[in-house]
Amino acid sequence: DATGWTLHPGGPWQVSGSLKGKKDVSAIDLISSSTGLLASDEGSLVQAVRLDAALRTLTLGAAWPLLGPKQEADIEGIAAAPAENCYFVTGSHAISRKKMELEPSRFHIFRVRLNPATQAPSGAVDTATLRPLLESMPELKPFLDEPTTAHGIDIEGLAWREGKLFIGFRAPGQGEQAWVLETSVKVV
């Protein structure tokens, strides 16, 4: 149970419902002022959330798997795309830290389509990978198959704006510089 979370300064929020999957939230975004989606980085579940800012409450709702059982997407970013009636969700595209090997399930980017009436996931999910795009970039290709301990690719954030996705990288980086990749939503 997630009661007692503090979501931002100004006092605690009340959380109701049960957090599905692992207990470490890694991504959340809202498609409206009250409806959103969150995910843990382990596993492949996304979960609906309802927010009431006036009452300072967050209600956790239904969950949907993006991959099969026991597959880990390593979800690191969610971006609401209201004009497209969907969320985009990305895995880290990183080499596994525990096993130090390439796990294909981490190399996904998803388009989670919504029911227009409820703004909840409809069950329709499109899946792609950013790997071909990353392989085509001479600046990033050398880091694609490296572990994060050697500054290998590690996506850590995602944003949507006007038909474009902005992908934020934790690694590789140099000093205080980080990569942000801009691409069309047509990659998914």
XYZ file of N, CA and C in Angstrom:
564
model
N 0.849 -1.180 0.000
C 0.000 0.000 0.000
C 0.890 1.237 0.000
N 0.473 2.294 -0.652
C 1.325 3.458 -0.865
C 0.895 4.668 -0.044
N 0.138 4.496 1.028
C -0.313 5.651 1.802
C 0.872 6.397 2.386
N 0.739 7.703 2.463
C 1.770 8.523 3.047
C 2.787 9.082 2.075
N 2.633 8.845 0.784
C 3.558 9.424 -0.198
C 3.447 10.939 -0.146
N 4.537 11.629 -0.332
C 4.517 13.070 -0.518
C 4.841 13.323 -1.978
N 3.906 13.894 -2.709
C 4.081 14.076 -4.139
C 4.725 15.403 -4.498
N 4.534 16.423 -3.700
C 5.207 17.698 -3.925
C 5.079 18.530 -2.658
N 5.866 19.594 -2.541
C 5.795 20.413 -1.333
C 4.371 20.913 -1.091
N 4.041 21.104 0.152
C 2.710 21.601 0.495
C 1.959 20.624 1.356
N 2.612 19.572 1.790
C 1.965 18.609 2.669
C 1.710 17.290 1.992
N 1.396 16.283 2.795
C 1.194 14.940 2.245
C -0.109 14.816 1.451
N -0.087 13.898 0.545
C -1.264 13.526 -0.227
C -1.753 12.199 0.318
N -3.009 11.935 0.141
C -3.571 10.643 0.497
C -3.569 9.777 -0.760
N -3.125 8.560 -0.603
C -3.090 7.613 -1.716
C -4.012 6.463 -1.379
N -4.890 6.137 -2.316
C -5.768 4.988 -2.103
C -5.601 4.020 -3.256
N -5.927 2.784 -2.989
C -5.734 1.743 -3.985
C -4.410 1.056 -3.753
N -4.135 0.071 -4.562
C -2.944 -0.750 -4.393
C -2.012 -0.577 -5.583
N -0.756 -0.332 -5.302
C 0.253 -0.241 -6.350
C 0.535 -1.641 -6.855
N 0.345 -1.871 -8.152
C 0.535 -3.201 -8.734
C 2.006 -3.381 -9.117
N 2.455 -4.612 -9.091
C 3.832 -4.896 -9.475
C 4.799 -4.470 -8.388
N 5.993 -4.098 -8.788
C 7.032 -3.665 -7.844
C 6.627 -2.346 -7.211
N 7.215 -2.025 -6.102
C 6.793 -0.866 -5.312
C 7.595 0.399 -5.594
N 8.366 0.425 -6.651
C 9.153 1.615 -6.965
C 8.642 2.262 -8.250
N 7.936 3.361 -8.113
C 7.388 4.066 -9.273
C 8.523 4.773 -10.001
N 8.613 4.557 -11.317
C 9.685 5.186 -12.093
C 9.165 6.205 -13.097
N 7.873 6.178 -13.400
C 7.346 7.107 -14.404
C 5.871 7.360 -14.148
N 5.458 8.603 -14.409
C 4.047 8.975 -14.299
C 3.822 10.181 -15.205
N 2.652 10.248 -15.818
C 2.247 11.438 -16.559
C 0.734 11.493 -16.563
N 0.214 12.694 -16.738
C -1.231 12.915 -16.762
C -1.669 13.327 -18.153
N -2.766 12.744 -18.632
C -3.321 13.115 -19.933
C -4.332 14.245 -19.773
N -4.811 14.438 -18.543
C -5.715 15.543 -18.210
C -5.359 15.986 -16.793
N -6.086 16.922 -16.272
C -5.776 17.395 -14.928
C -6.064 16.349 -13.856
N -6.777 15.290 -14.227
C -7.134 14.303 -13.203
C -6.861 12.852 -13.588
N -6.440 12.570 -14.803
C -6.286 11.199 -15.263
C -4.861 10.960 -15.735
N -4.264 9.859 -15.253
C -2.888 9.590 -15.636
C -2.554 8.122 -15.673
N -1.270 7.881 -15.890
C -0.731 6.533 -15.996
C 0.603 6.525 -15.268
N 0.888 5.442 -14.526
C 2.181 5.316 -13.881
C 2.727 3.921 -14.104
N 4.022 3.759 -13.813
C 4.666 2.461 -13.994
C 5.844 2.323 -13.051
N 6.141 1.081 -12.738
C 7.362 0.715 -12.038
C 8.384 0.338 -13.108
N 9.671 0.497 -12.814
C 10.650 0.150 -13.830
C 10.838 -1.356 -13.960
N 10.473 -2.127 -12.943
C 10.582 -3.576 -13.040
C 9.243 -4.150 -13.462
N 9.279 -5.196 -14.257
C 8.061 -5.759 -14.810
C 7.643 -4.985 -16.047
N 6.383 -5.094 -16.406
C 5.902 -4.396 -17.608
C 4.484 -3.868 -17.439
N 4.087 -3.592 -16.195
C 2.739 -3.091 -15.944
C 2.689 -1.571 -15.991
N 1.594 -1.050 -16.547
C 1.239 0.352 -16.381
C -0.073 0.370 -15.604
N -0.279 1.442 -14.840
C -1.439 1.488 -13.964
C -2.110 2.850 -14.044
N -3.441 2.831 -14.112
C -4.214 4.071 -14.156
C -4.160 4.778 -12.807
N -4.150 6.117 -12.854
C -4.225 6.923 -11.632
C -5.239 8.039 -11.845
N -5.916 8.410 -10.760
C -6.827 9.557 -10.748
C -6.288 10.516 -9.707
N -6.228 11.767 -10.070
C -5.675 12.797 -9.205
C -6.753 13.822 -8.898
N -6.875 14.173 -7.628
C -7.759 15.260 -7.224
C -6.900 16.255 -6.447
N -6.448 17.305 -7.128
C -5.537 18.280 -6.523
C -6.201 19.026 -5.369
N -7.486 19.327 -5.497
C -8.178 20.068 -4.441
C -8.234 19.261 -3.146
N -8.470 17.964 -3.265
C -8.537 17.094 -2.088
C -7.197 16.460 -1.756
N -6.193 16.693 -2.610
C -4.847 16.136 -2.427
C -4.896 14.620 -2.297
N -5.576 13.984 -3.281
C -5.665 12.529 -3.288
C -5.214 11.965 -4.625
N -4.601 10.817 -4.553
C -4.190 10.052 -5.725
C -4.789 8.669 -5.567
N -5.595 8.259 -6.553
C -6.237 6.955 -6.497
C -5.626 6.059 -7.561
N -5.117 4.920 -7.125
C -4.512 3.945 -8.028
C -5.599 3.017 -8.546
N -5.608 2.787 -9.866
C -6.662 1.983 -10.474
C -6.143 0.723 -11.142
N -6.806 0.356 -12.219
C -6.510 -0.882 -12.937
C -5.105 -0.853 -13.536
N -4.551 -2.047 -13.731
C -3.218 -2.193 -14.319
C -3.305 -3.039 -15.582
N -2.392 -2.766 -16.524
C -2.332 -3.484 -17.791
C -0.893 -3.889 -18.080
N -0.672 -5.151 -18.470
C 0.679 -5.557 -18.857
C 0.979 -5.100 -20.288
N 2.190 -4.643 -20.512
C 2.611 -4.270 -21.867
C 3.351 -5.414 -22.550
N 3.862 -6.348 -21.764
C 4.566 -7.527 -22.279
C 4.019 -8.762 -21.582
N 4.532 -9.908 -21.960
C 4.092 -11.155 -21.348
C 4.578 -11.311 -19.917
N 4.072 -12.343 -19.249
C 4.458 -12.586 -17.858
C 5.974 -12.747 -17.725
N 6.500 -12.243 -16.638
C 7.916 -12.351 -16.285
C 8.860 -11.643 -17.246
N 8.329 -10.807 -18.145
C 9.189 -10.003 -19.013
C 9.314 -8.619 -18.400
N 10.526 -8.105 -18.362
C 10.769 -6.795 -17.783
C 11.027 -5.773 -18.880
N 10.199 -4.734 -18.910
C 10.386 -3.656 -19.881
C 11.361 -2.606 -19.370
N 11.631 -2.624 -18.064
C 12.476 -1.601 -17.442
C 11.950 -0.215 -17.827
N 10.676 0.019 -17.539
C 10.008 1.263 -17.924
C 10.661 2.450 -17.230
N 11.042 3.431 -18.023
C 11.717 4.621 -17.494
C 11.043 5.922 -17.890
N 10.050 5.881 -18.759
C 9.394 7.118 -19.143
C 7.991 6.882 -19.659
N 7.094 7.801 -19.301
C 5.724 7.831 -19.814
C 5.471 9.254 -20.296
N 4.884 9.365 -21.479
C 4.537 10.680 -22.018
C 3.092 10.650 -22.497
N 2.262 11.495 -21.923
C 0.869 11.624 -22.351
C 0.822 12.416 -23.649
N 0.023 11.932 -24.594
C -0.159 12.609 -25.880
C -1.651 12.823 -26.094
N -2.220 13.875 -25.490
C -3.669 14.066 -25.563
C -4.201 14.216 -26.983
N -3.494 14.888 -27.854
C -3.961 15.083 -29.227
C -4.008 13.767 -30.003
N -3.261 12.781 -29.555
C -3.232 11.482 -30.225
C -3.991 10.420 -29.437
N -4.601 10.823 -28.316
C -5.396 9.934 -27.477
C -4.621 8.672 -27.079
N -3.395 8.902 -26.576
C -2.571 7.776 -26.165
C -1.488 8.236 -25.196
N -0.820 7.255 -24.638
C 0.418 7.474 -23.895
C 1.525 6.776 -24.665
N 2.720 7.308 -24.572
C 3.909 6.616 -25.035
C 4.671 6.187 -23.786
N 5.211 4.982 -23.820
C 5.935 4.412 -22.687
C 7.231 3.841 -23.238
N 8.348 4.105 -22.571
C 9.613 3.560 -23.057
C 10.337 2.756 -21.993
N 10.976 1.701 -22.475
C 11.925 0.962 -21.654
C 13.271 1.676 -21.714
N 14.210 1.232 -20.911
C 15.513 1.906 -20.805
C 16.390 1.715 -22.031
N 16.156 0.683 -22.829
C 17.026 0.333 -23.949
C 18.456 0.106 -23.456
N 18.587 -0.323 -22.186
C 19.901 -0.513 -21.559
C 20.204 -1.996 -21.378
N 21.479 -2.291 -21.303
C 21.935 -3.634 -20.970
C 21.585 -3.880 -19.496
N 21.107 -5.051 -19.179
C 20.700 -5.396 -17.815
C 21.844 -5.169 -16.830
N 21.556 -4.477 -15.739
C 22.586 -4.231 -14.718
C 22.880 -5.497 -13.913
N 21.855 -6.310 -13.669
C 22.045 -7.507 -12.860
C 22.756 -8.613 -13.629
N 22.287 -8.884 -14.841
C 22.844 -9.974 -15.634
C 23.942 -9.523 -16.590
N 24.053 -8.201 -16.780
C 25.040 -7.627 -17.702
C 24.896 -8.220 -19.107
N 23.645 -8.368 -19.551
C 23.405 -8.893 -20.895
C 22.239 -8.174 -21.540
N 22.175 -8.268 -22.848
C 21.105 -7.642 -23.608
C 19.826 -8.442 -23.389
N 18.796 -7.787 -22.894
C 17.483 -8.401 -22.729
C 16.535 -7.673 -23.681
N 16.098 -8.322 -24.754
C 15.259 -7.654 -25.761
C 14.020 -6.966 -25.190
N 13.482 -7.445 -24.082
C 12.272 -6.844 -23.514
C 12.494 -5.410 -23.039
N 13.736 -5.002 -22.802
C 14.042 -3.638 -22.362
C 14.108 -2.648 -23.530
N 14.098 -3.162 -24.743
C 14.287 -2.333 -25.932
C 12.957 -2.019 -26.611
N 11.935 -1.723 -25.820
C 10.615 -1.415 -26.365
C 10.235 0.039 -26.128
N 9.471 0.546 -27.092
C 8.726 1.773 -26.886
C 7.289 1.429 -27.281
N 6.345 1.849 -26.477
C 4.953 1.449 -26.645
C 4.070 2.669 -26.883
N 3.034 2.464 -27.689
C 1.941 3.437 -27.802
C 0.735 2.754 -27.165
N 0.280 3.282 -26.039
C -0.865 2.728 -25.319
C -2.080 3.552 -25.716
N -2.932 2.961 -26.526
C -4.120 3.672 -27.023
C -5.193 3.728 -25.942
N -5.936 4.837 -25.947
C -6.934 5.075 -24.908
C -8.353 4.977 -25.433
N -9.264 4.611 -24.542
C -10.686 4.683 -24.816
C -11.047 6.166 -24.723
N -11.563 6.785 -25.792
C -11.844 8.224 -25.763
C -12.835 8.650 -24.688
N -13.759 7.773 -24.332
C -14.775 8.138 -23.340
C -14.223 8.150 -21.919
N -13.306 7.215 -21.615
C -12.823 7.087 -20.238
C -11.389 7.555 -20.040
N -10.657 7.731 -21.116
C -9.229 8.051 -21.103
C -8.414 6.968 -20.404
N -8.949 5.763 -20.311
C -8.234 4.610 -19.777
C -7.693 3.797 -20.946
N -6.604 3.053 -20.738
C -6.101 2.210 -21.812
C -7.181 1.293 -22.373
N -7.241 1.219 -23.693
C -8.261 0.428 -24.376
C -7.859 -1.033 -24.530
N -6.598 -1.329 -24.277
C -6.086 -2.671 -24.508
C -5.253 -2.744 -25.773
N -5.388 -1.757 -26.655
C -4.606 -1.728 -27.893
C -3.247 -1.083 -27.617
N -2.189 -1.840 -27.876
C -0.828 -1.353 -27.652
C 0.004 -1.645 -28.885
N 0.658 -0.614 -29.404
C 1.606 -0.774 -30.506
C 2.999 -0.789 -29.902
N 3.861 -1.622 -30.460
C 5.204 -1.778 -29.917
C 6.232 -1.593 -31.016
N 7.321 -0.923 -30.654
C 8.454 -0.750 -31.563
C 9.719 -0.728 -30.712
N 10.830 -0.488 -31.342
C 12.094 -0.324 -30.640
C 12.819 0.874 -31.229
N 13.602 1.531 -30.405
C 14.426 2.646 -30.883
C 15.791 2.159 -31.358
N 16.059 0.872 -31.197
C 17.382 0.331 -31.527
C 17.842 0.676 -32.940
N 17.028 0.481 -34.001
C 17.512 0.844 -35.348
C 17.875 2.331 -35.467
N 17.093 3.178 -34.838
C 17.388 4.608 -34.861
C 18.707 4.892 -34.140
N 18.901 4.276 -32.974
C 20.137 4.471 -32.216
C 21.343 3.921 -32.968
N 21.158 2.783 -33.668
C 22.250 2.205 -34.470
C 22.656 3.116 -35.617
N 21.713 3.935 -36.104
C 22.000 4.817 -37.239
C 22.710 6.105 -36.827
N 22.867 6.316 -35.535
C 23.463 7.553 -35.048
C 24.914 7.299 -34.623
N 25.895 7.833 -35.381
C 27.293 7.563 -35.056
C 27.692 8.002 -33.644
N 26.998 9.005 -33.095
C 27.329 9.486 -31.758
C 26.882 8.508 -30.663
N 25.819 7.743 -30.925
C 25.268 6.853 -29.908
C 25.552 5.370 -30.147
N 25.770 4.987 -31.395
C 25.963 3.571 -31.727
C 27.054 2.890 -30.899
N 28.201 3.523 -30.646
C 29.235 2.832 -29.866
C 28.809 2.460 -28.443
N 27.775 3.091 -27.932
C 27.335 2.859 -26.560
C 26.168 1.884 -26.466
N 25.661 1.441 -27.602
C 24.426 0.660 -27.634
C 24.541 -0.685 -26.931
N 25.650 -1.370 -27.080
C 25.802 -2.706 -26.485
C 26.730 -2.698 -25.273
N 26.958 -1.528 -24.716
C 27.796 -1.398 -23.529
C 26.917 -1.365 -22.281
N 27.400 -1.924 -21.174
C 26.630 -1.814 -19.930
C 26.638 -0.378 -19.426
N 25.686 -0.051 -18.589
C 25.610 1.319 -18.077
C 26.846 1.676 -17.263
N 27.513 0.682 -16.687
C 28.750 0.955 -15.946
C 29.855 1.467 -16.862
N 29.716 1.222 -18.163
C 30.678 1.728 -19.158
C 30.045 2.819 -20.004
N 29.074 3.527 -19.421
C 28.362 4.639 -20.073
C 27.509 4.179 -21.247
N 27.014 2.936 -21.182
C 26.135 2.428 -22.224
C 24.800 3.144 -22.227
N 24.074 3.012 -23.327
C 22.757 3.642 -23.492
C 21.872 3.349 -22.287
N 21.212 4.371 -21.797
C 20.264 4.220 -20.693
C 19.263 5.368 -20.782
N 18.069 5.067 -21.311
C 17.009 6.072 -21.409
C 16.384 6.246 -20.033
N 16.141 7.484 -19.663
C 15.612 7.760 -18.330
C 14.393 8.669 -18.346
N 13.981 9.198 -19.506
C 12.824 10.083 -19.532
C 12.221 10.179 -20.919
N 10.963 10.610 -20.960
C 10.231 10.698 -22.215
C 9.222 11.834 -22.120
N 9.123 12.609 -23.184
C 8.126 13.683 -23.258
C 7.539 13.701 -24.667
N 6.304 14.185 -24.783
C 5.617 14.328 -26.070
C 5.225 15.777 -26.230
N 5.367 16.269 -27.456
C 4.880 17.618 -27.773
C 4.664 17.707 -29.275
N 3.429 18.059 -29.655
C 3.064 18.332 -31.046
C 3.593 17.293 -32.035
N 3.307 16.022 -31.756
C 3.667 14.956 -32.682
C 5.109 14.505 -32.630
N 5.842 14.963 -31.648
C 7.242 14.555 -31.504
C 7.468 13.961 -30.120
N 8.392 13.004 -30.073
C 8.835 12.432 -28.812
C 10.221 12.960 -28.497
N 10.443 13.271 -27.240
C 11.744 13.720 -26.762
C 12.214 12.680 -25.752
N 13.310 12.016 -26.081
C 13.819 10.910 -25.286
C 15.049 11.393 -24.541
N 15.007 11.324 -23.210
C 16.116 11.782 -22.381
C 16.985 10.617 -21.955
N 18.290 10.801 -22.066
C 19.250 9.749 -21.742
C 19.959 10.043 -20.424
N 20.068 9.034 -19.602
C 20.913 9.097 -18.411
C 22.366 8.858 -18.817
N 22.533 7.994 -19.809
C 23.861 7.690 -20.339
C 23.684 7.321 -21.811
N 24.664 7.600 -22.656
C 25.961 8.154 -22.298
C 25.846 9.648 -22.026
N 26.810 10.153 -21.360
C 26.876 11.581 -21.092
C 28.325 11.977 -20.891
N 28.581 13.239 -21.003
C 29.925 13.741 -20.788
C 29.839 14.915 -19.831
N 30.445 14.770 -18.674
C 30.387 15.842 -17.690
C 28.954 16.123 -17.291
N 28.542 17.351 -17.492
C 27.179 17.753 -17.147
C 26.262 17.756 -18.360
N 26.702 17.193 -19.472
C 25.890 17.149 -20.683
C 25.170 15.815 -20.794
N 23.952 15.872 -21.312
C 23.161 14.665 -21.527
C 22.513 14.742 -22.905
N 22.190 13.596 -23.457
C 21.536 13.518 -24.760
C 20.030 13.623 -24.606
N 19.407 14.360 -25.514
C 17.960 14.357 -25.701
C 17.733 14.120 -27.182
N 17.031 13.056 -27.491
C 16.767 12.674 -28.871
C 15.346 13.097 -29.228
N 15.194 13.842 -30.313
C 13.870 14.231 -30.802
C 13.550 13.382 -32.022
N 12.357 12.787 -32.015
C 11.939 11.957 -33.137
C 10.432 12.037 -33.315
N 9.966 11.676 -34.469
C 8.531 11.638 -34.751
C 7.885 10.486 -34.010
N 6.619 10.641 -33.642
C 5.884 9.554 -32.992
C 5.702 8.379 -33.952
N 6.014 8.569 -35.212
C 5.875 7.496 -36.205
C 6.843 6.365 -35.960
N 7.795 6.518 -35.022
C 8.691 5.408 -34.697
C 7.929 4.266 -34.050
N 6.738 4.553 -33.513
C 5.936 3.508 -32.859
C 4.766 3.165 -33.754
